[in-house]
XYZ file of C-alpha atoms in Angstrom:
146
model
C 102.835 -257.683 60.789
C 103.697 -261.277 62.607
C 99.682 -261.452 63.645
C 99.170 -261.071 59.719
C 101.833 -263.490 58.845
C 100.249 -266.486 61.159
C 96.735 -265.379 60.701
C 96.296 -264.305 57.581
C 93.639 -266.970 56.401
C 91.317 -265.551 59.606
C 92.470 -261.694 59.480
C 89.596 -260.914 57.239
C 86.781 -262.810 59.444
C 88.424 -261.231 62.998
C 88.057 -257.801 61.058
C 84.204 -258.425 60.212
C 83.717 -259.483 63.937
C 85.415 -256.403 65.129
C 83.109 -254.322 62.909
C 80.121 -256.136 63.851
C 81.237 -255.809 67.818
C 81.920 -252.043 67.487
C 78.542 -251.744 65.814
C 76.825 -252.871 68.402
C 78.462 -251.598 70.953
C 77.927 -248.141 69.276
C 74.088 -248.629 69.139
C 73.575 -249.547 72.616
C 76.357 -246.487 73.775
C 74.444 -244.083 71.073
C 78.190 -242.710 69.955
C 79.771 -243.395 73.278
C 82.688 -245.826 71.502
C 83.809 -243.095 69.589
C 84.631 -241.429 72.509
C 87.294 -243.332 73.205
C 88.629 -242.700 76.926
C 88.770 -239.140 76.425
C 84.830 -239.157 78.090
C 86.630 -241.001 81.073
C 89.593 -239.448 82.015
C 89.359 -236.099 80.699
C 87.971 -234.787 83.732
C 90.627 -236.792 85.792
C 93.701 -235.133 83.766
C 91.876 -231.831 84.398
C 91.081 -231.940 88.249
C 94.430 -233.231 88.765
C 96.225 -230.473 86.844
C 93.482 -227.599 88.893
C 94.837 -229.233 92.148
C 98.428 -228.922 91.056
C 98.371 -225.329 89.606
C 96.467 -224.631 92.584
C 99.396 -225.308 94.908
C 102.140 -224.395 92.679
C 100.614 -220.509 92.612
C 100.073 -220.511 96.272
C 101.910 -217.303 97.689
C 101.369 -218.318 100.782
C 102.848 -221.593 100.772
C 107.229 -222.331 100.036
C 108.736 -224.104 97.783
C 109.392 -227.214 100.072
C 105.527 -226.972 101.230
C 104.125 -226.800 97.617
C 106.424 -229.930 96.721
C 105.465 -231.760 100.254
C 101.562 -230.636 99.131
C 102.038 -231.954 95.483
C 103.385 -235.409 96.592
C 100.930 -236.307 98.777
C 99.029 -235.810 95.836
C 101.407 -237.648 93.844
C 101.393 -240.705 96.432
C 97.643 -241.129 95.605
C 98.592 -241.846 92.039
C 99.141 -245.519 91.582
C 102.157 -246.407 89.432
C 99.968 -246.805 86.081
C 98.827 -243.572 86.971
C 102.137 -241.781 86.518
C 102.151 -244.061 82.795
C 98.618 -242.420 82.182
C 100.095 -239.248 83.202
C 103.015 -239.241 81.032
C 101.310 -240.203 78.117
C 98.813 -237.369 78.817
C 101.216 -234.965 79.185
C 102.955 -235.800 75.830
C 99.994 -235.819 73.816
C 98.234 -232.481 72.308
C 95.530 -232.432 75.477
C 98.078 -232.714 77.996
C 100.862 -230.207 76.736
C 99.980 -227.742 79.384
C 101.676 -229.605 82.102
C 104.947 -229.191 81.023
C 105.856 -229.091 76.821
C 103.451 -226.211 75.688
C 105.949 -223.772 73.832
C 103.989 -221.298 75.807
C 105.259 -222.387 79.602
C 108.016 -220.816 81.044
C 110.633 -223.332 82.925
C 109.209 -222.412 86.576
C 105.474 -223.187 84.700
C 106.628 -226.544 83.896
C 105.257 -228.750 86.704
C 105.778 -232.730 85.622
C 109.395 -232.074 86.472
C 109.081 -229.563 89.264
C 107.269 -231.936 91.229
C 108.913 -235.219 89.686
C 104.936 -236.296 89.344
C 105.907 -239.316 87.350
C 108.757 -240.761 88.958
C 107.500 -244.101 89.709
C 106.893 -245.126 86.299
C 107.386 -248.800 86.067
C 110.370 -250.393 84.069
C 108.976 -251.817 80.881
C 105.588 -250.208 81.121
C 105.578 -247.367 78.684
C 106.201 -249.531 75.560
C 109.514 -248.268 74.246
C 109.136 -244.424 75.573
C 111.956 -243.264 77.435
C 110.541 -240.185 79.668
C 113.977 -238.555 80.022
C 113.562 -237.615 76.351
C 110.717 -235.870 76.698
C 111.750 -234.759 80.796
C 115.249 -234.979 81.323
C 115.363 -233.271 84.202
C 113.369 -235.609 86.056
C 114.333 -237.838 89.165
C 112.720 -240.823 88.489
C 113.325 -243.507 90.746
C 114.900 -246.077 88.027
C 116.839 -243.948 86.599
C 118.470 -246.050 83.986
C 117.718 -247.213 80.395
C 118.104 -250.808 79.216
C 119.704 -250.981 76.152
C 118.645 -254.163 73.933
């Protein structure tokens, strides 16, 4: 709304430019534009959940060893990848991480392995991970109330 109020005189021309850019991009990529980031990130999250599930369901590892191995995997993720994982996990595509109603308590991987504990403050655009994952141990475990 603020953008429209400030730039209402050029709003329509901007939309036209965006439309033209989308058409050009789509022609060059043969429909790739409309796939969004799913085609770029889908394999990433599928690989990540398969790896965590493999460790989680391994009967030869102790609970501590499982946490250590998943901790090693988690350490390879940047803070921004933690943010992406959070958003993926609350989307329809990522419910298998924890929020699916079909999962039992011991199958809730985000909380069990603190997979999003390194989300930097101020980087999740008003979303509060504690509302979705009340038992997770976040590094910055407080809310700023404005």
